[in-house]
JSON list of C-alpha atoms in Angstrom, two decimals:
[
{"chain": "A", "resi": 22, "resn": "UNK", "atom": "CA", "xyz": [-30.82, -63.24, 47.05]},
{"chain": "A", "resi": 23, "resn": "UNK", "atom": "CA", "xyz": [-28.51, -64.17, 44.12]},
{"chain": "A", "resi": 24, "resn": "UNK", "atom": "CA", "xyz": [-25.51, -61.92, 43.22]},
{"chain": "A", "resi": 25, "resn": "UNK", "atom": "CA", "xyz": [-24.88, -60.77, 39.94]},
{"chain": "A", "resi": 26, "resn": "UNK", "atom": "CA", "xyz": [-21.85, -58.49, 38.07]},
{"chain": "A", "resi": 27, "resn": "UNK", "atom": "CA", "xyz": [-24.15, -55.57, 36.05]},
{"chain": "A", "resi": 28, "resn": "UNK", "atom": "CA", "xyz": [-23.62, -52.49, 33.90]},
{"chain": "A", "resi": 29, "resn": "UNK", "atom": "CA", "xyz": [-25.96, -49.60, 35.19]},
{"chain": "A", "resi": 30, "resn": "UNK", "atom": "CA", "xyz": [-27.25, -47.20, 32.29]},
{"chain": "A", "resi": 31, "resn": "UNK", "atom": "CA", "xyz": [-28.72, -43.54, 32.47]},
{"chain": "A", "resi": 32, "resn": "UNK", "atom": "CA", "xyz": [-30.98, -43.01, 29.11]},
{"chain": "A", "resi": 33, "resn": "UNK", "atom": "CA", "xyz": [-27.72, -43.82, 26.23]},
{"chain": "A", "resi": 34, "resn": "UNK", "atom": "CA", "xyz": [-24.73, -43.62, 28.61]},
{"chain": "A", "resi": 35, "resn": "UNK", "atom": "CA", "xyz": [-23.82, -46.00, 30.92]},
{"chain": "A", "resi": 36, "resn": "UNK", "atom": "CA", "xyz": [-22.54, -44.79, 34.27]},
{"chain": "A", "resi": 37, "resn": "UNK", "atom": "CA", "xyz": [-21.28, -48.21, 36.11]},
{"chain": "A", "resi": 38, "resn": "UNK", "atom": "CA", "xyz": [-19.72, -51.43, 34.61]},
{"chain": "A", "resi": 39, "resn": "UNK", "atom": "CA", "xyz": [-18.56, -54.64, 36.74]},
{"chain": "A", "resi": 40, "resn": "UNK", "atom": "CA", "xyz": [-20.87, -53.33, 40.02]},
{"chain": "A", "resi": 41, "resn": "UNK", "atom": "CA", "xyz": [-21.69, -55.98, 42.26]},
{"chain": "A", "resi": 42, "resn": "UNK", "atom": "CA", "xyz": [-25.58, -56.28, 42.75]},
{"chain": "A", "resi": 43, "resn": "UNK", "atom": "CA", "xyz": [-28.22, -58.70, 44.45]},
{"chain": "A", "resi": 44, "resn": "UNK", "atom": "CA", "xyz": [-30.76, -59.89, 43.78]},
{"chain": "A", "resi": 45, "resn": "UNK", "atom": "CA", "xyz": [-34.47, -61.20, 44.82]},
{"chain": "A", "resi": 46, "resn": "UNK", "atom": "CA", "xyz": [-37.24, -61.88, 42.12]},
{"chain": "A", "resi": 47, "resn": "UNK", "atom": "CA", "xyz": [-40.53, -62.87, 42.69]},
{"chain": "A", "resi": 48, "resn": "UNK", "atom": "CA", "xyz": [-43.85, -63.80, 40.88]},
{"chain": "A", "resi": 49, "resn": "UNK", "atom": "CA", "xyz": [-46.82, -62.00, 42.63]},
{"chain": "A", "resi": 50, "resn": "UNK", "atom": "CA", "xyz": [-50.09, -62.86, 40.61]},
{"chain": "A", "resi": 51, "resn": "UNK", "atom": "CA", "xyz": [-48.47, -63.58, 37.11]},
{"chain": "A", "resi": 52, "resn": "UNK", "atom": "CA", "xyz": [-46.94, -60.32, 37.52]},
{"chain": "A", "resi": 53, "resn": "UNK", "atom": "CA", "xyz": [-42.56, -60.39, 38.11]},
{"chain": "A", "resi": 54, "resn": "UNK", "atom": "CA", "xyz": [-41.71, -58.11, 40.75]},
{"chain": "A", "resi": 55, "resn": "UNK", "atom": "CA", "xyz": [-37.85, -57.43, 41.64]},
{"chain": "A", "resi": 56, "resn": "UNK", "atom": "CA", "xyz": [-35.36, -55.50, 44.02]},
{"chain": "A", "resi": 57, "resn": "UNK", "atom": "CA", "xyz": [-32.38, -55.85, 45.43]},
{"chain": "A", "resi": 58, "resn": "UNK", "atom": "CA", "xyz": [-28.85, -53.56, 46.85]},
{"chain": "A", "resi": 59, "resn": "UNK", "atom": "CA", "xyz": [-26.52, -52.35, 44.02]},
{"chain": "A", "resi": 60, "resn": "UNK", "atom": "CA", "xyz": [-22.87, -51.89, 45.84]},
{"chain": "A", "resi": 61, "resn": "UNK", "atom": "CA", "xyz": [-21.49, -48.31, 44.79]},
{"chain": "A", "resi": 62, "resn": "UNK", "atom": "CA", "xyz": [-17.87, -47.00, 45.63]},
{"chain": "A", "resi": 63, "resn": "UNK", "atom": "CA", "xyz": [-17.82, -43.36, 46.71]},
{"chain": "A", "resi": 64, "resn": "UNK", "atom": "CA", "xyz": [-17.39, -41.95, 43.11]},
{"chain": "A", "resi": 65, "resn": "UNK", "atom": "CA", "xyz": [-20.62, -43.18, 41.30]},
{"chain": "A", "resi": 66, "resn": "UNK", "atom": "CA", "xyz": [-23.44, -41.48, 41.99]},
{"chain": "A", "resi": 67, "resn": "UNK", "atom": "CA", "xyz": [-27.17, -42.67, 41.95]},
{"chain": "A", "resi": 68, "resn": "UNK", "atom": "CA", "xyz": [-29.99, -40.47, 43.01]},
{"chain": "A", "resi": 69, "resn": "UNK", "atom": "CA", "xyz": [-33.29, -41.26, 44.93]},
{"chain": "A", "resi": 70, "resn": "UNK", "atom": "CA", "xyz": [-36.25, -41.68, 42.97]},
{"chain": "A", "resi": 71, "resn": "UNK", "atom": "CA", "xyz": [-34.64, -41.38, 39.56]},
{"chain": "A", "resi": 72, "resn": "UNK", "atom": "CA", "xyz": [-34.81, -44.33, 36.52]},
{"chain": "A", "resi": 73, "resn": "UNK", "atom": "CA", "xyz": [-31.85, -46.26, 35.45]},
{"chain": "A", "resi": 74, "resn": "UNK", "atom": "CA", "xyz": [-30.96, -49.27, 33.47]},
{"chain": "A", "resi": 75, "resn": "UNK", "atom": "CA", "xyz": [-29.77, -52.58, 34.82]},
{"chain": "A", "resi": 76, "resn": "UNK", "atom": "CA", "xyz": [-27.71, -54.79, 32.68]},
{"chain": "A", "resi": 77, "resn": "UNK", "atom": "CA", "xyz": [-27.21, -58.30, 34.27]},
{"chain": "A", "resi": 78, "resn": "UNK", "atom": "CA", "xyz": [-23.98, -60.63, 33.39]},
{"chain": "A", "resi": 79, "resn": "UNK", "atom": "CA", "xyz": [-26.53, -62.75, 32.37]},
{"chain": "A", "resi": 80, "resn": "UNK", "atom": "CA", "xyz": [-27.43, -60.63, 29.47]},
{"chain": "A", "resi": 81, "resn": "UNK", "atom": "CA", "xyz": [-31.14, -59.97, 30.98]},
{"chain": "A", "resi": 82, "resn": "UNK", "atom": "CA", "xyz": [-32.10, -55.95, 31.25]},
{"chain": "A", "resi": 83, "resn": "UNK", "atom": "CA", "xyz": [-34.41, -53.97, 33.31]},
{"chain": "A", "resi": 84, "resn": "UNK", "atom": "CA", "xyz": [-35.46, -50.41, 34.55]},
{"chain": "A", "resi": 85, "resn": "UNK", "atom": "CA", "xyz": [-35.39, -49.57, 38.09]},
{"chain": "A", "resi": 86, "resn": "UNK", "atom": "CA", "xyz": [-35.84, -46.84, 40.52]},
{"chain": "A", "resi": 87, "resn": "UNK", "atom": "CA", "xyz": [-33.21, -45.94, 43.21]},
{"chain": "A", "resi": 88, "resn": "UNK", "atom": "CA", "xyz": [-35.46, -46.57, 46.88]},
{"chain": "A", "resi": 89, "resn": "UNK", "atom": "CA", "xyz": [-32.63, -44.77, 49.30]},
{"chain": "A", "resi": 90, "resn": "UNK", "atom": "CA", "xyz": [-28.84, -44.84, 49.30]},
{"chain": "A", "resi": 91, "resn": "UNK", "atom": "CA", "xyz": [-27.58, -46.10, 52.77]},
{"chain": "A", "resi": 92, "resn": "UNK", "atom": "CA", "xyz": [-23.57, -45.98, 54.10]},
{"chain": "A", "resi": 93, "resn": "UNK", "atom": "CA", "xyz": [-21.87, -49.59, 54.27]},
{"chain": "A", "resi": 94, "resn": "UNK", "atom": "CA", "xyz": [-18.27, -48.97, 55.65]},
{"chain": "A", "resi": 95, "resn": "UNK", "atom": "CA", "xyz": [-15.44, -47.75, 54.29]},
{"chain": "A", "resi": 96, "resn": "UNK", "atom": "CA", "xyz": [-16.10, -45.68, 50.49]},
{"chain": "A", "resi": 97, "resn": "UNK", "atom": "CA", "xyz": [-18.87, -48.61, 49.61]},
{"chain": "A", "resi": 98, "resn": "UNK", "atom": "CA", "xyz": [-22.58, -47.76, 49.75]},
{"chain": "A", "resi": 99, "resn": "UNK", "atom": "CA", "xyz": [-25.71, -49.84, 49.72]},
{"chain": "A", "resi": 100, "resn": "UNK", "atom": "CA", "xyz": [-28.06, -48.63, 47.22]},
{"chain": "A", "resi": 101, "resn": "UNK", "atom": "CA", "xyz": [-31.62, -50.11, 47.44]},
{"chain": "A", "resi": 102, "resn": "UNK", "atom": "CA", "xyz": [-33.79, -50.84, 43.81]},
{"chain": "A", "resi": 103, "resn": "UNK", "atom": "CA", "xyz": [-36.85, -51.42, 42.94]},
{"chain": "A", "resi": 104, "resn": "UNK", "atom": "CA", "xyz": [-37.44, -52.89, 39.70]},
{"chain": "A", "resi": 105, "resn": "UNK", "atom": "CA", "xyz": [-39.80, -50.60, 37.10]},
{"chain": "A", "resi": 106, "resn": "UNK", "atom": "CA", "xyz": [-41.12, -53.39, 34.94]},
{"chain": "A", "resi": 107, "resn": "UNK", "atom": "CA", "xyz": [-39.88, -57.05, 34.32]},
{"chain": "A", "resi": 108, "resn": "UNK", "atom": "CA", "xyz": [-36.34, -58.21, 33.77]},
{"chain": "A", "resi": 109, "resn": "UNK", "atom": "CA", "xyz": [-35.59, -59.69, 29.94]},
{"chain": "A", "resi": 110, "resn": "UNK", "atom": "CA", "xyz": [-33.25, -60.71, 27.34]},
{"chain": "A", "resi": 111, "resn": "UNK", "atom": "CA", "xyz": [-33.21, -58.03, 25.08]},
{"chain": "A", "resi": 112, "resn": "UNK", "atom": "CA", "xyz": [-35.21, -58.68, 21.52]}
]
């Protein structure tokens, strides 16, 4: 997995900026499939099965679906993605 610094959008606001995310991408059939474990502190809030934004530090963007939000010690929580289409430089 490779670690990246992010901004995490919902629709025109964006709810998280400097979060600490990795990352695995793969290439299944010609087709870019992606996921990875965004790390949340105990004030943001990311819900199961809703959409959000990802913007990476390397100025690529995608959408992605929250899979489950787990506990990882202390006020830190492991939030599993799914990706919801390819990750890009925006246009």
């Amino acid at each position: 997995m490779i670690f990246h610094r992010c901004e995490v959008w919902e629709a025109d606001s964006v709810i998280g900026k400097d979060i600490r995310v990795a990352l695995e991408e793969d290439d299944r059939d010609g087709i870019q499939a992606w996921f990875g474990t965004i790390t949340l502190t105990e004030g943001a809030a990311l819900i199961a099965g809703q959409r959000y934004r990802l913007v990476l530090d390397d100025g690529r963007t995608g959408e992605f679906t929250v899979q489950r939000n787990t506990s990882a010690g202390d006020t830190s929580r492991a939030v599993a993605i799914r990706g919801a289409g390819p990750l890009s430089l925006p246009r």
